[in-house]
Coordinates of C-alpha atoms and ligand atoms in Angstrom, one line a residue:
M1 CA 0.8 2.6 -4.5
I2 CA 2.7 5.7 -5.1
K3 CA 4.7 6.2 -8.2
K4 CA 7.6 7.8 -6.6
S5 CA 10.4 5.4 -5.6
V6 CA 10.5 3.9 -9.1
L7 CA 10.6 7.3 -10.7
L8 CA 13.2 8.5 -8.3
A9 CA 15.3 5.5 -8.9
A10 CA 14.7 5.9 -12.6
S11 CA 15.7 9.5 -12.8
M12 CA 18.7 8.9 -10.6
A13 CA 19.7 6.5 -13.2
L14 CA 19.3 9.0 -15.9
A15 CA 21.4 11.4 -13.8
A16 CA 24.3 9.0 -14.1
C17 CA 24.3 9.7 -17.8
Q18 CA 25.7 13.2 -17.2
P19 CA 29.4 13.6 -17.5
H20 CA 30.7 13.1 -14.1
Q21 CA 34.2 12.1 -13.2
K22 CA 34.1 9.2 -10.8
P23 CA 36.3 10.3 -8.0
S24 CA 38.8 7.7 -6.8
S25 CA 38.0 6.9 -3.2
D26 CA 41.3 7.9 -1.8
A27 CA 41.2 11.4 -3.3
V28 CA 37.6 12.4 -2.7
T29 CA 36.8 15.5 -0.6
V30 CA 33.6 16.9 0.9
A31 CA 33.6 19.4 -2.0
D32 CA 33.5 16.5 -4.5
A33 CA 30.6 14.9 -2.6
E34 CA 28.8 18.3 -2.7
Q35 CA 29.4 18.6 -6.4
F36 CA 28.2 15.0 -7.0
L37 CA 25.0 15.5 -5.1
A38 CA 24.3 18.8 -6.8
Q39 CA 24.7 17.2 -10.1
V40 CA 22.5 14.3 -9.2
E41 CA 19.8 16.6 -7.9
T42 CA 19.8 18.8 -11.0
T43 CA 19.6 15.9 -13.3
L44 CA 16.9 14.2 -11.4
I45 CA 14.7 17.3 -11.5
K46 CA 15.2 17.5 -15.2
D47 CA 14.8 13.9 -16.2
A48 CA 12.2 12.4 -13.9
E49 CA 9.3 13.7 -15.9
Y50 CA 10.1 11.8 -19.1
A51 CA 10.1 8.4 -17.3
A52 CA 7.0 9.3 -15.4
R53 CA 5.0 10.2 -18.5
I54 CA 6.0 6.9 -20.2
A55 CA 4.9 4.9 -17.1
W56 CA 1.7 6.9 -17.0
V57 CA 0.9 6.1 -20.6
Q58 CA 1.8 2.4 -20.1
A59 CA -0.5 2.1 -17.1
N60 CA -3.4 4.0 -18.8
F61 CA -3.2 2.1 -22.2
I62 CA -1.9 -1.4 -21.8
T63 CA -0.9 -2.5 -25.3
E64 CA 2.0 -4.4 -26.9
D65 CA 3.6 -1.0 -27.8
T66 CA 3.3 0.7 -24.4
V67 CA 4.7 -2.4 -22.7
W68 CA 7.6 -2.3 -25.1
L69 CA 8.1 1.4 -24.4
G70 CA 7.8 0.9 -20.7
A71 CA 10.4 -1.9 -20.8
K72 CA 12.8 0.4 -22.7
S73 CA 12.4 3.1 -20.2
I74 CA 12.9 0.8 -17.2
E75 CA 15.9 -0.7 -19.0
K76 CA 17.6 2.6 -19.7
M77 CA 17.0 3.8 -16.1
G78 CA 18.1 0.6 -14.6
A79 CA 21.4 0.6 -16.3
L80 CA 22.2 4.1 -15.3
Q81 CA 20.9 3.8 -11.8
V82 CA 23.4 1.0 -11.0
K83 CA 26.3 3.1 -12.3
F84 CA 25.0 6.0 -10.2
A85 CA 24.6 4.0 -7.0
N86 CA 28.2 2.7 -7.5
Q87 CA 29.5 6.2 -8.0
A88 CA 28.1 7.2 -4.6
K89 CA 30.1 4.4 -3.0
A90 CA 33.3 6.5 -3.7
F91 CA 32.3 8.6 -0.7
D92 CA 31.8 5.8 1.7
D93 CA 35.0 6.4 3.7
I94 CA 35.1 10.1 4.1
E95 CA 33.6 12.1 6.9
L96 CA 30.6 14.0 5.8
P97 CA 27.9 16.2 7.3
A98 CA 24.9 14.0 8.3
D99 CA 22.7 15.6 5.6
M100 CA 25.1 14.7 2.8
R101 CA 25.5 11.2 4.1
R102 CA 21.8 10.8 4.2
R103 CA 21.4 11.8 0.6
L104 CA 24.2 9.6 -0.5
N105 CA 22.6 6.6 1.3
I106 CA 19.3 7.3 -0.4
I107 CA 21.1 7.2 -3.8
K108 CA 22.8 3.8 -2.9
G109 CA 19.9 2.1 -1.2
G110 CA 16.7 3.9 -1.8
M111 CA 15.4 1.7 -4.6
T112 CA 13.1 -1.3 -4.7
L113 CA 14.7 -3.0 -7.6
A114 CA 18.4 -3.0 -8.5
A115 CA 19.4 -4.1 -11.9
P116 CA 22.6 -6.2 -12.4
N117 CA 25.5 -4.4 -13.9
D118 CA 25.2 -6.3 -17.2
A119 CA 23.4 -4.9 -20.2
D120 CA 21.6 -8.1 -21.3
K121 CA 20.5 -9.0 -17.8
N122 CA 19.3 -5.5 -17.1
A123 CA 17.3 -5.5 -20.4
R124 CA 15.8 -8.9 -19.5
L125 CA 14.8 -7.7 -16.0
A126 CA 13.2 -4.6 -17.4
Q127 CA 11.2 -6.7 -19.9
I128 CA 10.0 -9.0 -17.2
M129 CA 8.8 -6.1 -15.0
A130 CA 6.9 -4.5 -17.8
N131 CA 5.3 -7.8 -18.7
L132 CA 4.4 -8.9 -15.2
S133 CA 2.6 -5.7 -14.6
A134 CA 0.8 -5.8 -17.9
T135 CA -0.3 -9.4 -17.3
Y136 CA -1.9 -8.4 -14.1
G137 CA -3.5 -5.2 -15.4
A138 CA -5.0 -6.9 -18.5
G139 CA -5.9 -10.1 -16.6
K140 CA -9.3 -11.7 -17.3
Y141 CA -11.0 -15.0 -16.5
C142 CA -12.8 -16.4 -19.5
Q143 CA -15.4 -19.1 -19.5
G144 CA -15.9 -19.6 -23.2
E145 CA -16.8 -16.2 -24.7
D146 CA -17.7 -14.7 -21.4
C147 CA -14.7 -12.9 -19.9
Q148 CA -14.6 -11.1 -16.5
N149 CA -12.0 -8.7 -15.3
L150 CA -10.9 -8.2 -11.7
G151 CA -13.5 -5.6 -10.9
Q152 CA -16.3 -7.9 -12.0
L153 CA -14.9 -10.9 -10.2
S154 CA -14.4 -8.8 -7.0
K155 CA -18.0 -7.8 -7.1
T156 CA -19.1 -11.4 -7.0
I157 CA -16.7 -12.1 -4.1
A158 CA -18.2 -9.1 -2.2
E159 CA -21.8 -9.8 -2.9
S160 CA -22.5 -13.4 -3.5
R161 CA -23.4 -15.7 -0.5
D162 CA -23.3 -18.8 -2.6
A163 CA -20.1 -20.9 -1.8
D164 CA -19.9 -22.4 -5.3
E165 CA -20.2 -19.1 -7.1
L166 CA -17.7 -17.6 -4.7
L167 CA -15.3 -20.4 -5.4
N168 CA -15.6 -20.0 -9.2
A169 CA -14.8 -16.2 -9.0
W170 CA -11.9 -16.9 -6.6
N171 CA -10.4 -19.6 -8.8
G172 CA -11.1 -17.6 -11.9
W173 CA -8.9 -14.7 -10.9
R174 CA -6.2 -17.1 -10.0
T175 CA -6.1 -18.4 -13.6
V176 CA -4.3 -15.1 -14.5
S177 CA -1.2 -15.7 -12.4
P178 CA 0.4 -19.1 -13.3
A179 CA 1.7 -17.5 -16.4
M180 CA 3.8 -15.2 -14.2
R181 CA 5.6 -17.9 -12.3
D182 CA 8.6 -18.5 -14.5
S183 CA 9.3 -14.8 -15.1
Y184 CA 8.8 -14.1 -11.4
Q185 CA 11.5 -16.6 -10.6
E186 CA 13.8 -15.1 -13.1
M187 CA 13.1 -11.7 -11.7
V188 CA 14.1 -12.9 -8.2
T189 CA 17.5 -14.1 -9.5
L190 CA 18.3 -11.0 -11.4
A191 CA 17.1 -8.6 -8.7
N192 CA 19.2 -10.4 -6.1
E193 CA 22.2 -10.2 -8.3
G194 CA 21.7 -6.4 -8.6
A195 CA 21.2 -6.0 -4.9
R196 CA 24.3 -8.0 -4.1
E197 CA 26.4 -5.9 -6.4
L198 CA 25.3 -2.9 -4.3
G199 CA 26.4 -4.6 -1.1
F200 CA 23.1 -6.0 0.2
D201 CA 22.6 -9.7 1.0
D202 CA 19.6 -9.9 -1.3
T203 CA 16.6 -7.7 -2.4
G204 CA 14.7 -8.2 0.8
A205 CA 17.7 -7.1 2.8
M206 CA 17.9 -3.9 0.6
W207 CA 14.2 -3.2 1.5
R208 CA 14.7 -3.7 5.2
A209 CA 17.6 -1.3 5.2
G210 CA 15.3 1.7 4.5
Y211 CA 14.0 2.4 8.0
D212 CA 16.6 4.5 9.8
M213 CA 17.5 1.6 12.0
P214 CA 19.8 -1.4 11.8
A215 CA 18.2 -3.6 9.1
N216 CA 18.2 -6.6 11.4
D217 CA 16.2 -4.7 14.1
F218 CA 13.4 -4.0 11.7
P219 CA 11.7 -7.4 11.7
V220 CA 11.9 -7.5 15.5
E221 CA 10.1 -4.1 15.5
L222 CA 7.4 -5.6 13.2
D223 CA 6.9 -8.5 15.5
R224 CA 6.5 -6.2 18.5
L225 CA 3.8 -4.2 16.7
W226 CA 2.0 -7.3 15.5
G227 CA 2.1 -8.6 19.1
Q228 CA 0.2 -5.6 20.2
V229 CA -2.6 -6.2 17.7
K230 CA -2.7 -10.0 17.6
P231 CA -5.1 -10.5 20.6
L232 CA -7.7 -8.3 18.9
Y233 CA -7.2 -10.0 15.5
D234 CA -7.5 -13.5 17.2
S235 CA -10.8 -12.4 18.8
L236 CA -12.1 -11.1 15.5
Q237 CA -11.1 -14.1 13.5
C238 CA -12.8 -16.5 16.0
H239 CA -16.0 -14.6 15.9
V240 CA -16.1 -14.2 12.1
R241 CA -15.2 -17.9 11.7
T242 CA -18.1 -18.9 14.0
K243 CA -20.6 -16.7 12.1
L244 CA -19.5 -17.9 8.7
T245 CA -19.9 -21.5 9.9
D246 CA -23.4 -20.7 10.9
H247 CA -24.1 -19.5 7.4
Y248 CA -22.0 -21.8 5.2
G249 CA -21.9 -24.9 7.4
E250 CA -19.0 -27.1 8.4
A251 CA -19.0 -28.9 5.0
V252 CA -17.7 -25.6 3.4
M253 CA -15.8 -24.3 6.4
G254 CA -14.1 -27.4 7.8
N255 CA -13.3 -27.4 11.5
D256 CA -9.7 -26.6 11.8
G257 CA -10.3 -23.1 13.0
M258 CA -9.3 -21.5 9.7
I259 CA -11.5 -19.5 7.3
P260 CA -11.6 -20.5 3.6
A261 CA -10.2 -17.5 1.7
H262 CA -13.2 -17.2 -0.8
L263 CA -15.8 -16.4 1.9
L264 CA -14.5 -13.2 3.4
G265 CA -15.9 -10.7 0.8
N266 CA -12.6 -9.7 -0.7
M267 CA -10.5 -11.3 -3.5
W268 CA -7.5 -11.6 -1.2
A269 CA -9.3 -11.8 2.2
Q270 CA -7.5 -8.6 3.2
D271 CA -10.6 -6.5 4.0
W272 CA -13.7 -8.3 5.4
T273 CA -16.1 -5.3 5.4
A274 CA -18.3 -7.0 2.8
V275 CA -19.3 -9.8 5.2
Y276 CA -20.5 -7.4 7.9
D277 CA -24.1 -8.5 7.6
L278 CA -23.2 -12.0 8.4
V279 CA -21.1 -11.2 11.5
K280 CA -22.6 -8.0 12.9
P281 CA -23.7 -7.7 16.5
Q282 CA -27.4 -8.4 16.6
D283 CA -27.9 -5.6 19.2
A284 CA -25.9 -3.1 17.3
G285 CA -28.7 -1.2 15.6
S286 CA -28.3 0.0 12.1
T287 CA -25.0 1.4 11.0
I288 CA -24.6 4.3 8.5
D289 CA -24.5 3.0 5.0
V290 CA -22.2 5.5 3.3
T291 CA -22.6 3.7 -0.1
A292 CA -26.3 4.3 0.0
L293 CA -25.9 7.9 1.1
L294 CA -23.5 8.6 -1.8
A295 CA -26.2 7.3 -4.2
E296 CA -29.0 9.2 -2.5
H297 CA -27.1 12.5 -2.7
D298 CA -26.1 11.9 -6.4
Y299 CA -22.3 11.6 -5.8
D300 CA -20.4 10.6 -8.9
A301 CA -16.7 9.8 -9.0
E302 CA -15.7 13.5 -9.4
K303 CA -17.9 14.6 -6.5
M304 CA -16.4 11.9 -4.3
V305 CA -12.9 13.2 -5.2
K306 CA -14.0 16.9 -4.6
T307 CA -15.4 16.0 -1.2
A308 CA -12.2 14.2 -0.2
E309 CA -10.2 17.2 -1.4
G310 CA -12.4 19.3 0.8
F311 CA -11.3 17.4 3.9
F312 CA -7.6 18.1 3.1
T313 CA -8.2 21.8 2.4
S314 CA -10.2 22.1 5.7
L315 CA -6.9 21.3 7.5
G316 CA -5.1 24.2 5.8
L317 CA -3.7 22.6 2.7
D318 CA -4.1 24.3 -0.7
P319 CA -6.6 22.9 -3.2
L320 CA -5.4 20.5 -5.8
P321 CA -4.1 22.2 -9.0
E322 CA -6.4 22.5 -12.1
T323 CA -4.3 19.9 -13.9
F324 CA -5.1 17.3 -11.3
W325 CA -8.7 17.4 -12.5
T326 CA -7.9 17.4 -16.2
R327 CA -5.2 14.7 -16.2
S328 CA -6.3 12.2 -13.6
L329 CA -8.2 9.0 -14.5
F330 CA -11.3 8.5 -12.4
L331 CA -13.3 6.0 -14.4
K332 CA -12.5 2.6 -16.0
P333 CA -12.5 3.2 -19.8
R334 CA -14.7 0.7 -21.7
D335 CA -12.5 0.3 -24.7
R336 CA -9.1 -0.5 -23.4
D337 CA -7.0 -2.3 -20.8
V338 CA -6.0 -0.1 -17.9
Q339 CA -4.1 -0.8 -14.7
C340 CA -7.1 -0.3 -12.4
H341 CA -5.3 -0.7 -9.1
A342 CA -5.5 2.7 -7.5
S343 CA -2.4 4.9 -7.6
A344 CA -1.2 8.4 -7.0
W345 CA 1.3 10.0 -9.3
D346 CA 3.8 12.8 -9.1
I347 CA 4.7 13.4 -12.7
D348 CA 7.0 16.4 -12.4
N349 CA 7.9 16.4 -8.7
E350 CA 6.3 19.8 -8.6
E351 CA 2.6 20.5 -9.3
D352 CA 1.6 17.8 -11.8
I353 CA 0.0 15.4 -9.4
R354 CA -2.7 12.9 -10.4
I355 CA -4.6 9.8 -9.4
K356 CA -5.5 6.8 -11.5
M357 CA -8.4 4.9 -10.3
C358 CA -11.4 3.0 -11.6
I359 CA -13.7 4.5 -9.1
K360 CA -16.9 2.6 -7.9
E361 CA -19.4 4.8 -6.3
D362 CA -19.2 3.2 -2.9
Y363 CA -17.8 3.6 0.6
E364 CA -14.7 1.4 -0.1
D365 CA -13.6 3.7 -2.9
F366 CA -14.5 6.8 -1.0
V367 CA -11.9 5.7 1.5
T368 CA -9.4 4.8 -1.2
I369 CA -9.8 8.2 -2.7
H370 CA -8.7 9.8 0.6
H371 CA -5.9 7.3 0.7
E372 CA -4.7 8.4 -2.8
L373 CA -5.1 12.1 -2.1
G374 CA -3.0 11.6 1.0
H375 CA -0.1 10.6 -1.3
N376 CA -0.8 13.6 -3.6
F377 CA -0.9 16.2 -0.7
Y378 CA 2.2 14.7 0.7
Q379 CA 4.0 14.9 -2.6
R380 CA 3.1 18.5 -3.0
A381 CA 4.0 19.4 0.6
Y382 CA 7.6 18.2 0.2
K383 CA 8.2 19.6 -3.2
D384 CA 10.7 22.2 -1.9
Q385 CA 12.9 19.6 -0.4
S386 CA 15.9 18.2 -2.2
I387 CA 14.6 15.9 -4.9
L388 CA 16.2 13.0 -2.9
Y389 CA 14.0 13.8 0.1
R390 CA 10.7 14.1 -1.9
N391 CA 9.4 11.0 -0.2
G392 CA 7.7 9.8 2.9
A393 CA 9.5 9.9 6.3
N394 CA 9.3 6.2 5.7
D395 CA 7.1 4.3 3.3
G396 CA 4.6 3.5 6.0
F397 CA 4.1 7.3 6.6
H398 CA 3.3 7.8 3.0
E399 CA 0.6 5.1 3.0
A400 CA -0.8 6.3 6.4
I401 CA -1.6 9.9 5.6
G402 CA -4.8 9.5 3.6
D403 CA -6.0 6.7 5.8
T404 CA -5.5 8.9 8.9
V405 CA -7.7 11.5 7.3
A406 CA -10.3 8.8 6.4
L407 CA -10.5 7.7 10.0
S408 CA -12.2 11.1 10.5
I409 CA -15.1 10.1 8.3
T410 CA -17.3 9.8 11.4
P411 CA -21.1 10.3 11.7
Q412 CA -20.4 13.8 12.9
Y413 CA -18.4 14.5 9.7
L414 CA -21.1 13.0 7.5
K415 CA -23.5 15.4 9.2
D416 CA -21.1 18.3 8.6
I417 CA -21.0 17.7 4.9
G418 CA -24.7 17.2 4.7
L419 CA -24.9 13.4 4.0
I420 CA -26.9 12.7 7.2
D421 CA -29.2 15.0 9.3
E422 CA -28.7 13.5 12.7
V423 CA -25.8 11.8 14.4
P424 CA -27.0 8.4 15.7
A425 CA -26.8 7.8 19.4
S426 CA -23.4 6.4 20.5
S427 CA -25.2 3.3 21.8
N428 CA -25.1 2.2 18.1
D429 CA -21.3 2.4 17.9
L430 CA -20.6 -1.3 18.3
G431 CA -21.7 -1.9 14.8
M432 CA -19.5 0.9 13.5
L433 CA -16.5 -0.5 15.4
M434 CA -17.2 -3.9 14.0
K435 CA -17.3 -2.6 10.4
K436 CA -14.1 -0.7 11.0
A437 CA -12.4 -3.7 12.5
L438 CA -13.4 -5.8 9.5
E439 CA -11.7 -3.2 7.3
K440 CA -8.6 -2.4 9.4
I441 CA -7.9 -5.2 11.9
A442 CA -8.5 -8.0 9.4
F443 CA -5.9 -6.4 7.2
V444 CA -3.0 -6.4 9.7
P445 CA -1.7 -10.0 9.5
F446 CA -2.2 -9.8 5.7
G447 CA -0.1 -6.7 5.6
L448 CA 2.6 -8.5 7.4
M449 CA 2.7 -11.9 5.7
I450 CA 3.1 -10.6 2.1
D451 CA 6.7 -9.5 2.7
Q452 CA 7.4 -12.4 5.1
W453 CA 6.9 -14.5 2.0
R454 CA 8.9 -12.2 -0.3
W455 CA 11.8 -11.9 2.1
K456 CA 12.0 -15.6 2.3
V457 CA 11.7 -15.9 -1.5
F458 CA 14.5 -13.3 -2.0
N459 CA 16.8 -15.0 0.6
G460 CA 16.1 -18.5 -0.7
E461 CA 14.3 -19.9 2.3
I462 CA 11.3 -20.4 0.0
S463 CA 12.6 -22.0 -3.2
A464 CA 10.8 -21.7 -6.5
E465 CA 9.6 -25.3 -6.0
E466 CA 7.5 -24.2 -3.1
Y467 CA 6.4 -20.7 -4.0
N468 CA 2.7 -21.6 -3.6
A469 CA 3.1 -23.9 -0.6
G470 CA 5.2 -21.3 1.2
W471 CA 2.6 -18.7 0.5
W472 CA -0.2 -20.7 2.0
R473 CA 1.8 -21.7 5.0
L474 CA 2.2 -18.0 5.8
R475 CA -1.4 -17.2 5.2
N476 CA -2.4 -20.1 7.5
Q477 CA 0.0 -19.0 10.2
Y478 CA -0.6 -15.3 10.2
Q479 CA -4.3 -14.9 9.2
G480 CA -5.9 -18.3 10.1
V481 CA -7.1 -18.2 6.5
K482 CA -6.8 -21.2 4.2
A483 CA -7.1 -22.1 0.6
P484 CA -10.6 -23.2 -0.3
N485 CA -9.3 -26.1 -2.5
E486 CA -6.1 -27.9 -3.2
R487 CA -3.3 -25.7 -4.4
T488 CA -0.3 -27.0 -6.2
E489 CA 2.9 -25.6 -7.6
D490 CA 1.1 -25.3 -10.9
H491 CA -0.7 -22.4 -9.3
F492 CA 1.0 -19.1 -8.5
D493 CA -1.4 -17.5 -6.0
P494 CA 1.0 -14.7 -4.9
G495 CA 0.9 -13.4 -8.5
A496 CA -2.9 -12.7 -8.2
K497 CA -2.1 -9.8 -5.8
Y498 CA -1.1 -6.6 -7.6
H499 CA 2.0 -5.8 -5.5
I500 CA 3.7 -9.1 -6.3
P501 CA 3.9 -8.7 -10.1
G502 CA 4.3 -4.9 -9.5
N503 CA 7.2 -5.6 -7.0
T504 CA 5.9 -3.0 -4.6
P505 CA 7.1 -3.6 -1.0
Y506 CA 4.1 -4.3 1.2
T507 CA 5.3 -3.9 4.8
R508 CA 4.5 -0.2 4.2
Y509 CA 0.8 -1.1 4.5
F510 CA 1.2 -3.1 7.7
L511 CA 3.0 0.0 9.2
A512 CA 0.3 2.3 7.8
H513 CA -2.4 0.3 9.6
I514 CA -0.6 0.9 12.9
L515 CA 0.5 4.5 12.2
Q516 CA -2.8 5.8 11.0
F517 CA -4.4 5.1 14.5
Q518 CA -1.4 6.5 16.2
F519 CA -1.6 9.7 14.1
H520 CA -5.3 9.8 14.5
R521 CA -5.0 9.7 18.3
E522 CA -2.3 12.4 18.3
L523 CA -4.1 14.7 15.9
C524 CA -7.3 14.4 17.8
E525 CA -5.4 15.4 20.9
A526 CA -4.0 18.4 19.1
A527 CA -7.5 19.3 18.1
G528 CA -8.5 19.2 21.7
F529 CA -10.9 16.3 21.2
E530 CA -12.1 14.5 24.3
G531 CA -14.0 11.3 24.1
D532 CA -13.9 8.0 22.3
L533 CA -11.3 7.9 19.5
H534 CA -13.7 6.4 17.0
Q535 CA -15.9 9.5 17.3
C536 CA -13.2 12.0 16.7
S537 CA -13.0 13.9 13.4
I538 CA -10.3 16.4 12.8
Y539 CA -12.3 18.0 9.9
G540 CA -11.7 21.7 9.8
N541 CA -9.3 21.7 12.6
K542 CA -6.3 23.9 11.9
A543 CA -4.3 22.9 15.0
A544 CA -4.4 19.2 13.9
G545 CA -3.7 20.4 10.3
E546 CA -0.7 22.4 11.3
K547 CA 0.9 19.3 12.9
L548 CA 0.1 17.2 9.9
I549 CA 1.4 19.7 7.4
K550 CA 4.7 20.0 9.3
V551 CA 5.3 16.3 9.0
L552 CA 4.3 16.4 5.3
E553 CA 6.7 19.2 4.5
M554 CA 9.6 17.4 6.1
G555 CA 9.4 14.6 3.5
A556 CA 12.3 12.2 4.0
S557 CA 14.8 14.9 5.0
Q558 CA 15.1 13.6 8.6
P559 CA 14.9 10.1 10.0
W560 CA 11.3 9.1 10.4
Q561 CA 11.7 9.1 14.2
D562 CA 12.1 12.9 14.0
A563 CA 8.8 13.1 12.0
M564 CA 7.2 10.9 14.6
E565 CA 8.3 13.2 17.3
V566 CA 6.6 16.1 15.6
V567 CA 3.3 14.3 15.4
A568 CA 3.4 12.1 18.5
N569 CA 6.0 13.5 20.9
S570 CA 7.5 10.1 20.8
R571 CA 10.2 8.4 18.6
D572 CA 8.4 5.0 18.5
M573 CA 5.7 3.4 16.4
D574 CA 3.1 2.2 18.7
A575 CA -0.1 0.2 18.4
T576 CA -1.8 1.1 21.6
A577 CA -4.0 3.5 19.7
V578 CA -5.3 0.6 17.8
V579 CA -6.1 -1.2 21.0
D580 CA -7.7 1.9 22.6
Y581 CA -9.8 2.6 19.5
F582 CA -11.3 -0.9 19.4
A583 CA -11.5 -1.5 23.2
P584 CA -15.3 -1.7 23.4
L585 CA -15.4 -4.1 20.5
K586 CA -12.7 -6.3 22.0
T587 CA -14.8 -6.6 25.2
W588 CA -17.8 -7.5 23.2
L589 CA -15.9 -10.1 21.0
D590 CA -14.5 -11.8 24.0
E591 CA -17.9 -12.1 25.5
Q592 CA -19.2 -13.7 22.3
N593 CA -16.3 -16.0 22.1
K594 CA -16.8 -17.5 25.5
G595 CA -17.1 -21.2 25.2
R596 CA -16.1 -21.2 21.5
D597 CA -13.0 -23.2 20.5
C598 CA -10.9 -20.3 19.2
G599 CA -7.5 -20.5 17.4
W600 CA -6.2 -22.6 14.6
Ligands
X8Z1 O1 -2.4 -0.7 -2.8 C1 -3.0 0.0 -2.0 C2 -3.5 1.4 -2.4 C3 -2.5 2.1 -3.4 S1 -1.0 2.6 -2.6 C4 -4.8 1.4 -3.1 N1 -3.4 -0.5 -0.9 C5 -3.1 -1.8 -0.4 C6 -3.8 -2.9 -1.3 O2 -4.8 -2.5 -2.0 O3 -3.5 -4.0 -1.2 C7 -4.1 0.2 0.2 C8 -4.4 -0.7 1.3 C9 -3.5 -1.9 1.0
ZN2 ZN1 -1.0 4.0 -1.2

């Protein structure tokens, strides 16, 4: 995730602290609005850093004291933020230039969590948020004296092929989340109260309002995009289910067409790359094993980050500042609890950008490093915008940039940087496409269902009495993935996924998985590439880089449709690039699936 919206919200809150006469709505002028905005921006720039440094310390050293400090910081900002958003309402009824209106709207609606306008409730909400995130970050599964953290349990899920061992690790991580259930429920009530005070129906409605289109149109847009990808996902799910049944047998798999969630190589069944060997095309030849290449060439965490930086600079971006290298966290410390979920930080909204990651020396984390650096390069590129615009064109853009770059980690690129000597013949590409589909296509319905659940939780369609049942209904429906054993309302499986206790909206990742292919296609075209999309790398290409940089520098200053126009000559998000990219795999999958009873 990126540590921007929280900080922005936080510092906006601090800005409200400054003496500012709330103009009465009938007397306000454009000049008042101008003055208000200027004051907000000045204060933001000044105060954001304090909150960011507290959040950084809390996430890097999870202790009783840092959680306490973190809660205080969230509390203070929350209270002020609400006042601040309310002040902005005073300008609702006057005519303003579009740019000023846009900045005021960001002040009123650009947050993910709105505290109620009540000191006690705000303090309680802040405490809950700090605790939830610490519970996740410090979470461990203990069998007697033997305790395992998420990294260790995830390794078992990725590597073991023993159904019982997999189930133990899967259940083990889910012992961490039941403790979150009551406070999560309380959080929902408090956050909704805050959102309603700001004029939104509930917190989900506030989230949906941030996409430069009528909030009610946004879910329709998501359905449209999902409809473009679903046939490919269905083909992949059917093939993977069949192959896993060959390996694990019907006793483990059942025969309802769904895949038990512990068998897909990832703790949340959101990325299936780790089961490649079980589902790969027999005639695919060998695929490039980047993890092995990294080891062979003595890549450590720092060299992986340096290499990723090298991709961005090859496009024309400036190298990362010296402080990035001295202040980032690359390795999991042995002696303390750290929030290991990868994140990118913009501490001072200028040059102090960092990542925090517990890097494993493998392909998965090599890609994630590109993902995180995408955030950092975006943050630095828009640093000359108004502080209110130092953000992605929409949150999907922010999540898509690094992934777009990572789509260019092709065999040709690996040769360019000296990891392989020869590019394998393209007749081997089927395996490569399968691996990529297990990573990217498997994710798409997962990326969608998380907020389908949360939106229903926030609007009351899923009550606290059926948090877990509602979660699994959606996982069944969208992914064709099922719980491996009985789940009850004593469990709280949503809490075992970082972004639920962290309250990070998740639709951004669904969008990013569409956008990155669309961006990839457009940048490859700018680079003059002709050929199959999966073979295109924009490494070193300044024409592609120029387009990308233009979008990054815009930040959130224009509606995302304008940014889309810069990169794609179109104002729409579109998944046809996904379909094009995987076309040869889709043909192959449909051939394999002939005669199989697909669907669930
Ligand atoms: O949370 C992340 C990034 C940080 S913004 C590592 N991602 C989602 C996840 O891990 O669930 C990237 C892909 C989806
Ligand atoms: Zn991210």
